Amino acid sequence: MELVTPDIGLIFWQTVVFLIVFAILAAKVWKPISEALKSRDGFIRDSLQSAEAAKEEMKQLKADNEYLLKEARIERDNMLKEATKIASDIKEAAKEETSKISSKMIADAKAVIETEKKAALADVKSLVAALSLDIAEKVLRKNLDDKKSQEALVKDLIKDIKVN
């Protein structure tokens, strides 16, 4: 049983050695370990604060990105509406220009047709007048070959003339 129960001297020397080792550890090792733990604690706190700040910044960036995306979509929609309106205006202007040009061409064509018509009528009238004169000349020559017919014609013409 002696092996199981320690002697008082052994307990004393173990206590003395423990206290010496404890004093050496407290003097030489405990401070650096404590400072390292404090430094590690501060680093972890700073890291957590940085992570929290980064998290908040990411939330803010996400909100800003969503706002910018919303603004970009609104601007895109406005640009599309404006482009559609401009295209519609260009089409309308082209239609109006085409209408004006076609109206002018029609008016010019009508004027040319009217001028040609008047020229043709004038040609026909001059031709009819020339033919009438030729016919009248031939008829008069035939009818007025003798003296009696000439006198009868002059008398008829004098009767038709009215004096005012």
mmCIF file of C-alpha atoms in Angstrom:
data_model
loop_
_atom_site.group_PDB
_atom_site.id
_atom_site.type_symbol
_atom_site.label_atom_id
_atom_site.label_comp_id
_atom_site.label_asym_id
_atom_site.label_seq_id
_atom_site.Cartn_x
_atom_site.Cartn_y
_atom_site.Cartn_z
ATOM 1 C CA MET A 1 0.000 0.000 0.000
ATOM 2 C CA GLU A 2 2.880 2.230 0.241
ATOM 3 C CA LEU A 3 2.863 2.671 -3.462
ATOM 4 C CA VAL A 4 -0.702 3.893 -3.503
ATOM 5 C CA THR A 5 -0.450 6.387 -0.649
ATOM 6 C CA PRO A 6 2.254 8.999 -1.103
ATOM 7 C CA ASP A 7 4.557 10.069 1.641
ATOM 8 C CA ILE A 8 4.305 13.557 3.147
ATOM 9 C CA GLY A 9 7.807 14.452 1.912
ATOM 10 C CA LEU A 10 6.834 13.574 -1.627
ATOM 11 C CA ILE A 11 3.753 15.741 -1.420
ATOM 12 C CA PHE A 12 5.885 18.592 -0.019
ATOM 13 C CA TRP A 13 8.486 18.410 -2.789
ATOM 14 C CA GLN A 14 5.843 18.099 -5.453
ATOM 15 C CA THR A 15 4.142 21.194 -4.078
ATOM 16 C CA VAL A 16 7.449 23.107 -3.975
ATOM 17 C CA VAL A 17 8.321 22.097 -7.565
ATOM 18 C CA PHE A 18 4.798 22.970 -8.677
ATOM 19 C CA LEU A 19 5.037 26.409 -7.067
ATOM 20 C CA ILE A 20 8.485 27.032 -8.613
ATOM 21 C CA VAL A 21 7.252 25.977 -12.071
ATOM 22 C CA PHE A 22 4.117 28.026 -11.522
ATOM 23 C CA ALA A 23 6.187 31.085 -10.503
ATOM 24 C CA ILE A 24 8.478 30.684 -13.531
ATOM 25 C CA LEU A 25 5.489 30.251 -15.835
ATOM 26 C CA ALA A 26 3.709 33.211 -14.213
ATOM 27 C CA ALA A 27 6.785 35.399 -14.530
ATOM 28 C CA LYS A 28 8.028 34.405 -17.971
ATOM 29 C CA VAL A 29 5.203 32.752 -19.924
ATOM 30 C CA TRP A 30 1.927 33.995 -18.477
ATOM 31 C CA LYS A 31 2.373 37.640 -19.641
ATOM 32 C CA PRO A 32 3.173 36.796 -23.287
ATOM 33 C CA ILE A 33 0.328 34.273 -23.413
ATOM 34 C CA SER A 34 -2.045 36.810 -21.827
ATOM 35 C CA GLU A 35 -0.918 39.543 -24.237
ATOM 36 C CA ALA A 36 -1.239 37.155 -27.173
ATOM 37 C CA LEU A 37 -4.757 36.254 -26.037
ATOM 38 C CA LYS A 38 -5.652 39.946 -25.608
ATOM 39 C CA SER A 39 -4.159 40.729 -29.008
ATOM 40 C CA ARG A 40 -6.047 37.825 -30.534
ATOM 41 C CA ASP A 41 -9.236 38.977 -28.789
ATOM 42 C CA GLY A 42 -8.733 42.516 -30.142
ATOM 43 C CA PHE A 43 -8.001 41.174 -33.635
ATOM 44 C CA ILE A 44 -11.142 39.026 -33.526
ATOM 45 C CA ARG A 45 -13.213 42.008 -32.309
ATOM 46 C CA ASP A 46 -11.766 44.225 -35.042
ATOM 47 C CA SER A 47 -12.415 41.518 -37.613
ATOM 48 C CA LEU A 48 -15.996 41.136 -36.432
ATOM 49 C CA GLN A 49 -16.500 44.908 -36.543
ATOM 50 C CA SER A 50 -14.920 45.044 -40.008
ATOM 51 C CA ALA A 51 -17.117 42.182 -41.148
ATOM 52 C CA GLU A 52 -20.183 43.944 -39.725
ATOM 53 C CA ALA A 53 -19.139 47.201 -41.415
ATOM 54 C CA ALA A 54 -18.526 45.321 -44.668
ATOM 55 C CA LYS A 55 -21.928 43.686 -44.309
ATOM 56 C CA GLU A 56 -23.572 47.090 -43.834
ATOM 57 C CA GLU A 57 -21.581 48.499 -46.744
ATOM 58 C CA MET A 58 -22.671 45.556 -48.912
ATOM 59 C CA LYS A 59 -26.286 46.230 -47.933
ATOM 60 C CA GLN A 60 -25.822 49.879 -48.866
ATOM 61 C CA LEU A 61 -24.105 48.951 -52.152
ATOM 62 C CA LYS A 62 -26.866 46.479 -52.928
ATOM 63 C CA ALA A 63 -29.498 49.144 -52.247
ATOM 64 C CA ASP A 64 -27.545 51.632 -54.362
ATOM 65 C CA ASN A 65 -27.212 49.076 -57.157
ATOM 66 C CA GLU A 66 -30.936 48.349 -57.051
ATOM 67 C CA TYR A 67 -31.663 52.073 -57.131
ATOM 68 C CA LEU A 68 -29.263 52.594 -60.048
ATOM 69 C CA LEU A 69 -30.747 49.607 -61.850
ATOM 70 C CA LYS A 70 -34.245 50.984 -61.320
ATOM 71 C CA GLU A 71 -33.128 54.410 -62.582
ATOM 72 C CA ALA A 72 -31.415 52.799 -65.577
ATOM 73 C CA ARG A 73 -34.586 50.883 -66.423
ATOM 74 C CA ILE A 74 -36.667 54.050 -66.153
ATOM 75 C CA GLU A 75 -34.180 55.926 -68.326
ATOM 76 C CA ARG A 76 -34.135 53.062 -70.844
ATOM 77 C CA ASP A 77 -37.940 53.068 -70.972
ATOM 78 C CA ASN A 78 -37.947 56.847 -71.466
ATOM 79 C CA MET A 79 -35.339 56.558 -74.207
ATOM 80 C CA LEU A 80 -37.378 53.853 -75.937
ATOM 81 C CA LYS A 81 -40.516 55.986 -75.712
ATOM 82 C CA GLU A 82 -38.634 58.991 -77.059
ATOM 83 C CA ALA A 83 -37.087 56.936 -79.872
ATOM 84 C CA THR A 84 -40.514 55.558 -80.772
ATOM 85 C CA LYS A 85 -41.953 59.078 -80.767
ATOM 86 C CA ILE A 86 -39.090 60.378 -82.924
ATOM 87 C CA ALA A 87 -39.530 57.480 -85.354
ATOM 88 C CA SER A 88 -43.254 58.189 -85.498
ATOM 89 C CA ASP A 89 -42.582 61.892 -86.084
ATOM 90 C CA ILE A 90 -40.104 61.046 -88.850
ATOM 91 C CA LYS A 91 -42.648 58.731 -90.482
ATOM 92 C CA GLU A 92 -45.326 61.415 -90.195
ATOM 93 C CA ALA A 93 -42.997 64.064 -91.646
ATOM 94 C CA ALA A 94 -42.055 61.707 -94.488
ATOM 95 C CA LYS A 95 -45.747 61.062 -95.195
ATOM 96 C CA GLU A 96 -46.487 64.790 -95.185
ATOM 97 C CA GLU A 97 -43.492 65.493 -97.427
ATOM 98 C CA THR A 98 -44.547 62.723 -99.790
ATOM 99 C CA SER A 99 -48.091 64.073 -99.790
ATOM 100 C CA LYS A 100 -46.847 67.589 -100.544
ATOM 101 C CA ILE A 101 -44.561 66.350 -103.313
ATOM 102 C CA SER A 102 -47.297 64.207 -104.854
ATOM 103 C CA SER A 103 -49.794 67.091 -104.603
ATOM 104 C CA LYS A 104 -47.286 69.405 -106.279
ATOM 105 C CA MET A 105 -46.600 66.822 -108.982
ATOM 106 C CA ILE A 106 -50.346 66.384 -109.559
ATOM 107 C CA ALA A 107 -50.860 70.154 -109.686
ATOM 108 C CA ASP A 108 -47.922 70.522 -112.094
ATOM 109 C CA ALA A 109 -49.276 67.701 -114.232
ATOM 110 C CA LYS A 110 -52.743 69.326 -114.256
ATOM 111 C CA ALA A 111 -51.183 72.646 -115.240
ATOM 112 C CA VAL A 112 -49.209 70.980 -118.044
ATOM 113 C CA ILE A 113 -52.322 69.112 -119.177
ATOM 114 C CA GLU A 114 -54.351 72.342 -119.099
ATOM 115 C CA THR A 115 -51.657 74.169 -121.066
ATOM 116 C CA GLU A 116 -51.451 71.351 -123.588
ATOM 117 C CA LYS A 117 -55.250 71.272 -123.799
ATOM 118 C CA LYS A 118 -55.405 75.012 -124.455
ATOM 119 C CA ALA A 119 -52.641 74.718 -127.029
ATOM 120 C CA ALA A 120 -54.453 71.804 -128.700
ATOM 121 C CA LEU A 121 -57.753 73.735 -128.664
ATOM 122 C CA ALA A 122 -56.013 76.770 -130.121
ATOM 123 C CA ASP A 123 -54.492 74.551 -132.829
ATOM 124 C CA VAL A 124 -57.901 72.994 -133.526
ATOM 125 C CA LYS A 125 -59.548 76.435 -133.623
ATOM 126 C CA SER A 126 -56.933 77.793 -135.990
ATOM 127 C CA LEU A 127 -57.241 74.666 -138.134
ATOM 128 C CA VAL A 128 -61.050 74.950 -138.126
ATOM 129 C CA ALA A 129 -60.790 78.650 -138.942
ATOM 130 C CA ALA A 130 -58.365 77.954 -141.778
ATOM 131 C CA LEU A 131 -60.590 75.158 -143.106
ATOM 132 C CA SER A 132 -63.663 77.375 -142.764
ATOM 133 C CA LEU A 133 -61.963 80.167 -144.660
ATOM 134 C CA ASP A 134 -60.853 77.758 -147.374
ATOM 135 C CA ILE A 135 -64.350 76.329 -147.645
ATOM 136 C CA ALA A 136 -65.951 79.779 -147.580
ATOM 137 C CA GLU A 137 -63.533 81.022 -150.189
ATOM 138 C CA LYS A 138 -64.288 78.054 -152.456
ATOM 139 C CA VAL A 139 -68.053 78.413 -151.945
ATOM 140 C CA LEU A 140 -67.977 82.136 -152.571
ATOM 141 C CA ARG A 141 -65.879 81.735 -155.674
ATOM 142 C CA LYS A 142 -68.275 79.222 -157.048
ATOM 143 C CA ASN A 143 -71.382 81.185 -156.096
ATOM 144 C CA LEU A 144 -70.088 84.585 -157.127
ATOM 145 C CA ASP A 145 -68.885 83.728 -160.589
ATOM 146 C CA ASP A 146 -71.618 85.690 -162.168
ATOM 147 C CA LYS A 147 -72.673 89.307 -161.686
ATOM 148 C CA LYS A 148 -76.197 88.564 -160.506
ATOM 149 C CA SER A 149 -75.096 86.451 -157.601
ATOM 150 C CA GLN A 150 -72.648 89.114 -156.449
ATOM 151 C CA GLU A 151 -75.369 91.792 -156.471
ATOM 152 C CA ALA A 152 -77.800 89.494 -154.607
ATOM 153 C CA LEU A 153 -75.183 88.772 -151.950
ATOM 154 C CA VAL A 154 -74.406 92.470 -151.462
ATOM 155 C CA LYS A 155 -78.110 93.261 -151.096
ATOM 156 C CA ASP A 156 -78.585 90.509 -148.530
ATOM 157 C CA LEU A 157 -75.613 91.751 -146.531
ATOM 158 C CA ILE A 158 -76.918 95.301 -146.594
ATOM 159 C CA LYS A 159 -80.291 94.145 -145.304
ATOM 160 C CA ASP A 160 -78.625 92.278 -142.419
ATOM 161 C CA ILE A 161 -76.649 95.321 -141.302
ATOM 162 C CA LYS A 162 -78.534 97.308 -138.716
ATOM 163 C CA VAL A 163 -77.793 100.926 -138.288
ATOM 164 C CA ASN A 164 -78.195 102.355 -134.874
#
